[in-house]
Amino acid sequence: MHPPYYDIIKFSEDKSDLSNATNVEEFLLKFGAIVEKATPFLEEGRYLVLVIGDKYSSGEWIPLGFYCMNEVLKRGYVFKKHRRKNFEETRGKRNQKRTLAVSCARRRIYVFKHEYVMLFKKT
Ligand SMILES: C[S@@+](CC[C@H](N)C(=O)[O-])C[C@H]1O[C@@H](n2cnc3c(N)ncnc32)[C@H](O)[C@@H]1O
């Protein structure tokens, strides 16, 4: 699963698109519902992988990654491991390193450069 990181990028006008959730609570409710829908299609002992980043807004770090981890854990999975991925070095973002730093400095916001890859096993 690679859901929107709440409203960081708006992906569509569709109301059911997680990037259009009106607040973090609604985002997590909808994310949890999607995990619940997907779970019956995964055999026991198989893995669910979640790629998700956090959000920084109005001087507050919003730990979306950990909130989403919790939503998965409520639904019959055990947590196996996670990796923190620095997206500055990924193919899609590596040319944006300086642009990102300048944009964040101008707006006086924290330079955000990581996301999590989380691995869960269905029990
Ligand atoms: C971070 S992007 C992941 C893109 C994906 N990894 C790919 O390569 O196409 C999140 C995607 O999830 C979609 N999405 C958001 N809410 C959804 C929902 N309720 N059901 C299915 N897809 C949804 C968004 O529109 C967006 O395309």
GROMACS .gro file of C-alpha atoms and ligand atoms in nm:
model
  150
    1MET     CA    1   0.000   0.000   0.000
    2HIS     CA    2   0.127   0.342  -0.092
    3PRO     CA    3  -0.152   0.577   0.013
    4PRO     CA    4  -0.145   0.956  -0.013
    5TYR     CA    5   0.036   1.117   0.278
    6TYR     CA    6  -0.293   1.274   0.386
    7ASP     CA    7  -0.318   1.610   0.202
    8ILE     CA    8   0.048   1.670   0.110
    9ILE     CA    9  -0.034   1.602  -0.258
   10LYS     CA   10  -0.392   1.625  -0.383
   11PHE     CA   11  -0.433   1.337  -0.628
   12SER     CA   12  -0.788   1.393  -0.752
   13GLU     CA   13  -1.122   1.559  -0.687
   14ASP     CA   14  -1.274   1.224  -0.583
   15LYS     CA   15  -1.422   1.241  -0.233
   16SER     CA   16  -1.308   0.887  -0.157
   17ASP     CA   17  -0.948   0.978  -0.241
   18LEU     CA   18  -0.756   0.978   0.087
   19SER     CA   19  -0.580   1.298  -0.014
   20ASN     CA   20  -0.917   1.475   0.015
   21ALA     CA   21  -0.984   1.374   0.375
   22THR     CA   22  -1.089   1.678   0.575
   23ASN     CA   23  -0.865   1.601   0.873
   24VAL     CA   24  -0.617   1.342   0.999
   25GLU     CA   25  -0.889   1.153   1.188
   26GLU     CA   26  -1.095   1.108   0.869
   27PHE     CA   27  -0.782   1.011   0.677
   28LEU     CA   28  -0.706   0.737   0.932
   29LEU     CA   29  -1.066   0.612   0.938
   30LYS     CA   30  -1.065   0.578   0.560
   31PHE     CA   31  -0.717   0.426   0.553
   32GLY     CA   32  -0.827   0.170   0.815
   33ALA     CA   33  -1.135   0.085   0.606
   34ILE     CA   34  -0.913   0.019   0.302
   35VAL     CA   35  -0.684  -0.211   0.505
   36GLU     CA   36  -0.995  -0.394   0.620
   37LYS     CA   37  -1.122  -0.438   0.263
   38ALA     CA   38  -0.784  -0.561   0.137
   39THR     CA   39  -0.717  -0.805   0.424
   40PRO     CA   40  -0.952  -1.090   0.316
   41PHE     CA   41  -0.761  -1.110  -0.015
   42LEU     CA   42  -0.431  -1.175   0.160
   43GLU     CA   43  -0.360  -1.532   0.274
   44GLU     CA   44  -0.254  -1.595   0.631
   45GLY     CA   45   0.125  -1.576   0.670
   46ARG     CA   46   0.157  -1.335   0.375
   47TYR     CA   47   0.284  -0.981   0.401
   48LEU     CA   48   0.140  -0.635   0.371
   49VAL     CA   49   0.388  -0.359   0.293
   50LEU     CA   50   0.306   0.001   0.369
   51VAL     CA   51   0.501   0.295   0.226
   52ILE     CA   52   0.411   0.617   0.401
   53GLY     CA   53   0.570   0.943   0.512
   54ASP     CA   54   0.497   1.188   0.790
   55LYS     CA   55   0.363   1.540   0.752
   56TYR     CA   56   0.491   1.871   0.888
   57SER     CA   57   0.239   2.149   0.918
   58SER     CA   58   0.216   2.479   1.111
   59GLY     CA   59   0.518   2.395   1.323
   60GLU     CA   60   0.391   2.049   1.410
   61TRP     CA   61   0.528   1.710   1.310
   62ILE     CA   62   0.230   1.484   1.237
   63PRO     CA   63   0.346   1.120   1.262
   64LEU     CA   64   0.124   0.982   0.985
   65GLY     CA   65   0.353   0.681   0.945
   66PHE     CA   66   0.304   0.568   1.304
   67TYR     CA   67  -0.068   0.646   1.301
   68CYS     CA   68  -0.109   0.429   0.990
   69MET     CA   69   0.106   0.154   1.142
   70ASN     CA   70  -0.139   0.147   1.431
   71GLU     CA   71  -0.437   0.117   1.195
   72VAL     CA   72  -0.279  -0.190   1.032
   73LEU     CA   73  -0.195  -0.347   1.370
   74LYS     CA   74  -0.560  -0.318   1.481
   75ARG     CA   75  -0.656  -0.548   1.192
   76GLY     CA   76  -0.488  -0.884   1.246
   77TYR     CA   77  -0.126  -0.818   1.152
   78VAL     CA   78   0.203  -0.838   1.336
   79PHE     CA   79   0.476  -0.586   1.276
   80LYS     CA   80   0.790  -0.747   1.130
   81LYS     CA   81   1.025  -0.459   1.049
   82HIS     CA   82   1.056  -0.116   0.900
   83ARG     CA   83   1.309   0.081   0.700
   84ARG     CA   84   1.340   0.455   0.682
   85LYS     CA   85   1.396   0.558   0.324
   86ASN     CA   86   1.560   0.890   0.237
   87PHE     CA   87   1.369   0.998  -0.072
   88GLU     CA   88   1.635   1.255  -0.164
   89GLU     CA   89   1.829   0.964  -0.308
   90THR     CA   90   1.545   0.795  -0.495
   91ARG     CA   91   1.529   0.810  -0.873
   92GLY     CA   92   1.208   1.015  -0.873
   93LYS     CA   93   1.329   1.286  -0.635
   94ARG     CA   94   1.709   1.302  -0.653
   95ASN     CA   95   1.715   1.598  -0.891
   96GLN     CA   96   1.488   1.795  -0.661
   97LYS     CA   97   1.721   1.798  -0.360
   98ARG     CA   98   1.826   2.162  -0.393
   99THR     CA   99   1.478   2.281  -0.499
  100LEU     CA  100   1.330   2.116  -0.192
  101ALA     CA  101   1.590   2.268   0.044
  102VAL     CA  102   1.546   2.619  -0.101
  103SER     CA  103   1.168   2.596  -0.095
  104CYS     CA  104   1.169   2.480   0.268
  105ALA     CA  105   1.417   2.749   0.375
  106ARG     CA  106   1.205   3.022   0.211
  107ARG     CA  107   0.893   2.900   0.385
  108ARG     CA  108   1.087   2.845   0.710
  109ILE     CA  109   0.976   2.487   0.735
  110TYR     CA  110   1.159   2.170   0.825
  111VAL     CA  111   1.331   1.995   0.533
  112PHE     CA  112   1.149   1.670   0.505
  113LYS     CA  113   1.329   1.385   0.336
  114HIS     CA  114   1.218   1.050   0.466
  115GLU     CA  115   0.940   0.801   0.440
  116TYR     CA  116   0.890   0.456   0.593
  117VAL     CA  117   0.865   0.115   0.437
  118MET     CA  118   0.679  -0.102   0.691
  119LEU     CA  119   0.637  -0.476   0.675
  120PHE     CA  120   0.347  -0.658   0.844
  121LYS     CA  121   0.259  -1.028   0.848
  122LYS     CA  122  -0.102  -1.141   0.839
  123THR     CA  123  -0.174  -1.375   1.132
  124LIG     C1  124   0.131   0.816  -0.299
  124LIG     S1  125   0.032   0.776  -0.444
  124LIG     C2  126   0.088   0.616  -0.481
  124LIG     C3  127   0.107   0.595  -0.625
  124LIG     C4  128   0.141   0.451  -0.664
  124LIG     N1  129   0.253   0.401  -0.588
  124LIG     C5  130   0.172   0.443  -0.813
  124LIG     O1  131   0.289   0.422  -0.847
  124LIG     O2  132   0.082   0.465  -0.892
  124LIG     C6  133  -0.127   0.747  -0.375
  124LIG     C7  134  -0.233   0.704  -0.474
  124LIG     O3  135  -0.345   0.648  -0.404
  124LIG     C8  136  -0.465   0.687  -0.468
  124LIG     N2  137  -0.577   0.675  -0.373
  124LIG     C9  138  -0.618   0.765  -0.281
  124LIG     N3  139  -0.727   0.723  -0.215
  124LIG    C10  140  -0.758   0.601  -0.267
  124LIG    C11  141  -0.863   0.509  -0.244
  124LIG     N4  142  -0.957   0.534  -0.155
  124LIG     N5  143  -0.864   0.394  -0.312
  124LIG    C12  144  -0.768   0.370  -0.405
  124LIG     N6  145  -0.666   0.454  -0.435
  124LIG    C13  146  -0.662   0.569  -0.366
  124LIG    C14  147  -0.433   0.831  -0.506
  124LIG     O4  148  -0.523   0.883  -0.599
  124LIG    C15  149  -0.290   0.817  -0.557
  124LIG     O5  150  -0.288   0.781  -0.693
   0.00000   0.00000   0.00000
